Coordinates of C-alpha atoms in Angstrom, one line a residue:
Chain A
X21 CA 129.4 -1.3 68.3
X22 CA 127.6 -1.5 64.9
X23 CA 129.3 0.3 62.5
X24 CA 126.4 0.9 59.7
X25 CA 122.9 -0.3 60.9
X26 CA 119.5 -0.2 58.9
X27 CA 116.5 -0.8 60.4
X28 CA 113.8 -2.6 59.9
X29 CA 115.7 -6.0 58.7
X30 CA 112.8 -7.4 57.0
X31 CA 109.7 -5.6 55.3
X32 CA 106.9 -7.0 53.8
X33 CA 104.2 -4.6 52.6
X34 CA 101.9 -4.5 49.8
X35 CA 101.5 -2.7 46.3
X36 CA 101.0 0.8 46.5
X37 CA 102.0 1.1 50.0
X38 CA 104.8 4.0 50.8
X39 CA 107.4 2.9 53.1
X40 CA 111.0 4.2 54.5
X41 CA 114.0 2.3 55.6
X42 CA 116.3 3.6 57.9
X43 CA 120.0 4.0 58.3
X44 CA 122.8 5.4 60.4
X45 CA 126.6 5.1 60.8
X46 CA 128.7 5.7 63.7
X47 CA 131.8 5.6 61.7
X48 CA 132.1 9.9 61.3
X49 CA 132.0 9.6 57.5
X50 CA 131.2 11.9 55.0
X51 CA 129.6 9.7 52.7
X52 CA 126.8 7.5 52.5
X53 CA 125.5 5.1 49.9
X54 CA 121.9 3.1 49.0
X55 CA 122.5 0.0 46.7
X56 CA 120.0 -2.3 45.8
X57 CA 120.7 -6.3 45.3
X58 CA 118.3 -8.0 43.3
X59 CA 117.5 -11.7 43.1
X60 CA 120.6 -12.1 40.8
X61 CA 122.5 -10.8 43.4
X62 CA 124.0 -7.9 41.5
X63 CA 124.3 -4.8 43.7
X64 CA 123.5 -1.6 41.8
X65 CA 123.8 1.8 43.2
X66 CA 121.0 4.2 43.7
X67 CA 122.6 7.6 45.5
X68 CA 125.0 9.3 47.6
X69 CA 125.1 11.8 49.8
X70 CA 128.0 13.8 50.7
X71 CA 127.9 16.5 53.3
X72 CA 124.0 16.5 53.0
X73 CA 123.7 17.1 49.4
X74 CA 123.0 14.1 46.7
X75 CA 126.3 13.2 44.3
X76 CA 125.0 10.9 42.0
X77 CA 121.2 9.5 41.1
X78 CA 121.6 6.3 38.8
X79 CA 118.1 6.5 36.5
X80 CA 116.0 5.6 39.5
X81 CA 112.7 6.1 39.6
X82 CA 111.8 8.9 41.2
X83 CA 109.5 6.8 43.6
X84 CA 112.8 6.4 45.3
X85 CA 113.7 9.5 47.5
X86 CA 116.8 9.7 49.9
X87 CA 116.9 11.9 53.1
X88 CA 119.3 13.3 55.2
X89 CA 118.7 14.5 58.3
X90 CA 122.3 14.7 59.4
X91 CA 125.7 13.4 58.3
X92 CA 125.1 10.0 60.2
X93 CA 121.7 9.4 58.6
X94 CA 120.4 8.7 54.8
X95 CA 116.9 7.2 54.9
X96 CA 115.4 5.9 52.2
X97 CA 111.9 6.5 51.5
X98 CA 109.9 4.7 48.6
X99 CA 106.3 5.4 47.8
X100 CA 104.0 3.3 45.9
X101 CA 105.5 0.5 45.9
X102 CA 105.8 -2.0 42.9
X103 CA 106.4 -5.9 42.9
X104 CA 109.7 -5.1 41.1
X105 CA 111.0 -3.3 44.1
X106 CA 111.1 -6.3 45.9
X107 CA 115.1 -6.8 46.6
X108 CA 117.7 -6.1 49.5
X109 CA 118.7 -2.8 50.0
X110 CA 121.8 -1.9 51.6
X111 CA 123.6 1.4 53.3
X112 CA 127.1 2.1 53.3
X113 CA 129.5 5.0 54.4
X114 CA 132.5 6.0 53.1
X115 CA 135.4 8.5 54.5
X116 CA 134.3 11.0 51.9
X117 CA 134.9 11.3 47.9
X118 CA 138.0 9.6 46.1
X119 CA 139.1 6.6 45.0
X120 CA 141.1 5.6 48.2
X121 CA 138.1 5.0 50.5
X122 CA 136.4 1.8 50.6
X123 CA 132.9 1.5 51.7
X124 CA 131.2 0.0 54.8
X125 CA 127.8 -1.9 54.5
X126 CA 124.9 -2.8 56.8
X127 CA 123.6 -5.5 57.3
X128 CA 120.4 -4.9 54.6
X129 CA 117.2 -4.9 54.2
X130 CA 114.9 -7.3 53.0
X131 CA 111.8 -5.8 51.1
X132 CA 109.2 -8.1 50.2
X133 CA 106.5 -6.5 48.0
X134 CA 103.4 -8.2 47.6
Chain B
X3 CA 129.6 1.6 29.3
X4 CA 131.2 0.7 32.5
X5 CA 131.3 -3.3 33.0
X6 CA 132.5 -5.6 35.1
X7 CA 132.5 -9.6 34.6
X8 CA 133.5 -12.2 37.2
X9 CA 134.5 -15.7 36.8
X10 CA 133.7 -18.6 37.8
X11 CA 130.5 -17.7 38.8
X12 CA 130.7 -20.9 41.3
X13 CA 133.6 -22.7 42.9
X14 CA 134.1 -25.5 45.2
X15 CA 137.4 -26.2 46.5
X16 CA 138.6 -29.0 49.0
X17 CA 140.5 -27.3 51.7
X18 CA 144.2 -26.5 51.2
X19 CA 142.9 -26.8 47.5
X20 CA 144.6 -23.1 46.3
X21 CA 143.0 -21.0 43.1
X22 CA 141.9 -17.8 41.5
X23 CA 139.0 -15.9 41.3
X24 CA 139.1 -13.6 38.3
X25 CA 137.3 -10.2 37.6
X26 CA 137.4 -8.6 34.3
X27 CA 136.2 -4.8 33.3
X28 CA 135.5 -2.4 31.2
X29 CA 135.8 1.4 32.4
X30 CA 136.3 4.7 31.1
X31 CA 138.9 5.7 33.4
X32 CA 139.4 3.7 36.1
X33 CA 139.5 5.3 39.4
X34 CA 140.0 2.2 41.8
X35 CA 139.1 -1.5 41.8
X36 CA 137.8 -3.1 44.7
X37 CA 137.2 -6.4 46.4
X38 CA 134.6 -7.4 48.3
X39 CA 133.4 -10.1 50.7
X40 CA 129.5 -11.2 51.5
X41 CA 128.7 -14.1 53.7
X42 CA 124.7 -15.2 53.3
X43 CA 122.5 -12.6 54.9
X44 CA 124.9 -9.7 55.5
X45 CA 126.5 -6.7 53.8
X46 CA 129.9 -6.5 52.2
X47 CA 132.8 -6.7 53.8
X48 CA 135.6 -4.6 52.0
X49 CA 138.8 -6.9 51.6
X50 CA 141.2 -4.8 49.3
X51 CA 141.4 -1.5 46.9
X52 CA 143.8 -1.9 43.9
X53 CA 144.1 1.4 42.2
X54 CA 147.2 0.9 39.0
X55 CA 148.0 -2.0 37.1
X56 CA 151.0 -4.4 39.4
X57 CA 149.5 -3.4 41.9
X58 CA 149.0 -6.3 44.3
X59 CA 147.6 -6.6 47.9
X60 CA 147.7 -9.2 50.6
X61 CA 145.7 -10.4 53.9
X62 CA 145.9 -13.7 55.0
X63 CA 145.5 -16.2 52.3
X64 CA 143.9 -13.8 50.0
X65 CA 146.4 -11.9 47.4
X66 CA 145.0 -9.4 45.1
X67 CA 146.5 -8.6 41.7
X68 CA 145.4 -5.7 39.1
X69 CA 146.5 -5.5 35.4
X70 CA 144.6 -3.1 32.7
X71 CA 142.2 -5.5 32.0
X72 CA 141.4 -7.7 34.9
X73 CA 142.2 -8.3 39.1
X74 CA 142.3 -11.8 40.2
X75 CA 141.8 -13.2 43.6
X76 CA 144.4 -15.5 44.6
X77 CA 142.8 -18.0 47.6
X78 CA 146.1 -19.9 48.6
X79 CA 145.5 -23.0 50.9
X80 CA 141.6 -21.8 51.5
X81 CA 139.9 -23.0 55.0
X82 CA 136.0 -23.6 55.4
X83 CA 135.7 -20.4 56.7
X84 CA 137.0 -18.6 53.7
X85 CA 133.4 -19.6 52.0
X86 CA 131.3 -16.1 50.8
X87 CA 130.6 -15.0 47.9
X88 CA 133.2 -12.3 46.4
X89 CA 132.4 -9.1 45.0
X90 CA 134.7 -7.4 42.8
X91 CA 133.7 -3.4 42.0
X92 CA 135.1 -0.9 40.1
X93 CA 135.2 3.3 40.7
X94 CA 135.0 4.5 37.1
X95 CA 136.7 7.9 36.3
X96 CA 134.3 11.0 36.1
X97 CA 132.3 12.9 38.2
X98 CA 130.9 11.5 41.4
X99 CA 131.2 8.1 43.1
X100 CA 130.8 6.1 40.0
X101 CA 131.1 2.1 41.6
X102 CA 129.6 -0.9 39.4
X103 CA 130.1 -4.1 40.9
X104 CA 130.5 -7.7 39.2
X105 CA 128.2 -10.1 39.5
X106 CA 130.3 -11.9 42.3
X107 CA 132.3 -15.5 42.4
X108 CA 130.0 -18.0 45.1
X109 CA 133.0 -19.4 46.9
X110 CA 132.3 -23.0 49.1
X111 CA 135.9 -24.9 50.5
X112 CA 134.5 -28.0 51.9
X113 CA 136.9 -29.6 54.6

């Protein structure tokens, strides 16, 4: 079973478009993460949520909006898009806060803005 | 503010060919220091945390080390399979989950 899976895997879409990406984790973690890896492969984080309420939100724009349905869900949804949000995004659970609990990833999602 | 460095930035290794990855930061308190794992295409794959300096970790042929400066890698008697790129990440202290990740070491061990 997939531990952390985002869906779609690949998005193309154009400028100015709004569009969400999806993720859920079957782990029963507390904590869940967006990062975004640019084209120099540096992954940067954007939020987490904990128990349903957002712990940290790292100077993104505000284009950029997280959701949370429930504790196995953060979406991600972006609205008018820009070329410079073209990247891989990726969602990952923790246990919960605290340095002793490393993180779980998907399997990303490619966003191709055009 | 919070940095982390990682070197080489490429390596190719013959197999059985042993060495060390290095990661070097810069944190205001650090809270943990984590290595990561990323094969072409897919997330992350967590490999160790380290959280005080002589601390070290092992799995396989991968040993982690941690000093107050730097963690380093060590890749003894690598096989083709060990090829990814690795990630090295820090927690800084603070309020929050406060991770900043290097800018990873491509790793290719050619048989």
């Amino acid at each position: 079973d997939t531990a952390v899976s985002q869906t779609p895997k690949y998005l193309v879409t154009q400028m100015g478009n709004d569009k969400s990406i999806k993720c859920e984790q079957n782990l029963g973690h507390d904590t869940m993460y967006w990062y975004k890896q640019d084209s120099k492969k540096f992954l940067k984080i954007m939020f987490s949520y904990n128990n349903k309420e957002l712990i940290i939100n790292e100077t993104v724009p505000n284009r950029f909006s997280p959701k949370s349905p429930d504790k196995a869900h953060l979406n991600l949804h972006i609205n008018s898009l820009e070329l410079g949000d073209s990247a891989v995004y990726f969602c990952a659970s923790s246990q919960g806060l605290g340095m002793s609990y490393e993180q779980y990833f998907g399997p990303g999602t490619r966003l191709t803005v055009t | 503010e919070d940095q982390v460095t990682q070197s080489p930035e490429a390596l190719r290794l013959q197999e059985g060919e042993s060495s060390s990855l290095n990661c070097s930061y810069t944190v205001s308190g650090l809270r943990g220091l984590f290595w990561y794992r990323q094969d072409p295409g897919k997330g992350p794959e967590f490999l160790f945390t380290l959280y005080s300096a002589g601390e070290e970790k092992e799995k396989e042929r991968l040993k982690a080390t941690l000093t107050k400066k730097e963690s380093f890698l060590h890749i003894t008697a690598p096989k083709p399979e060990d090829s990814a790129t690795y990630l090295c990440a820090v927690q800084a202290g603070g309020y929050g989950q406060n991770f900043v990740f290097g800018p990873g070491t491509r790793l290719s061990v050619l048989p």
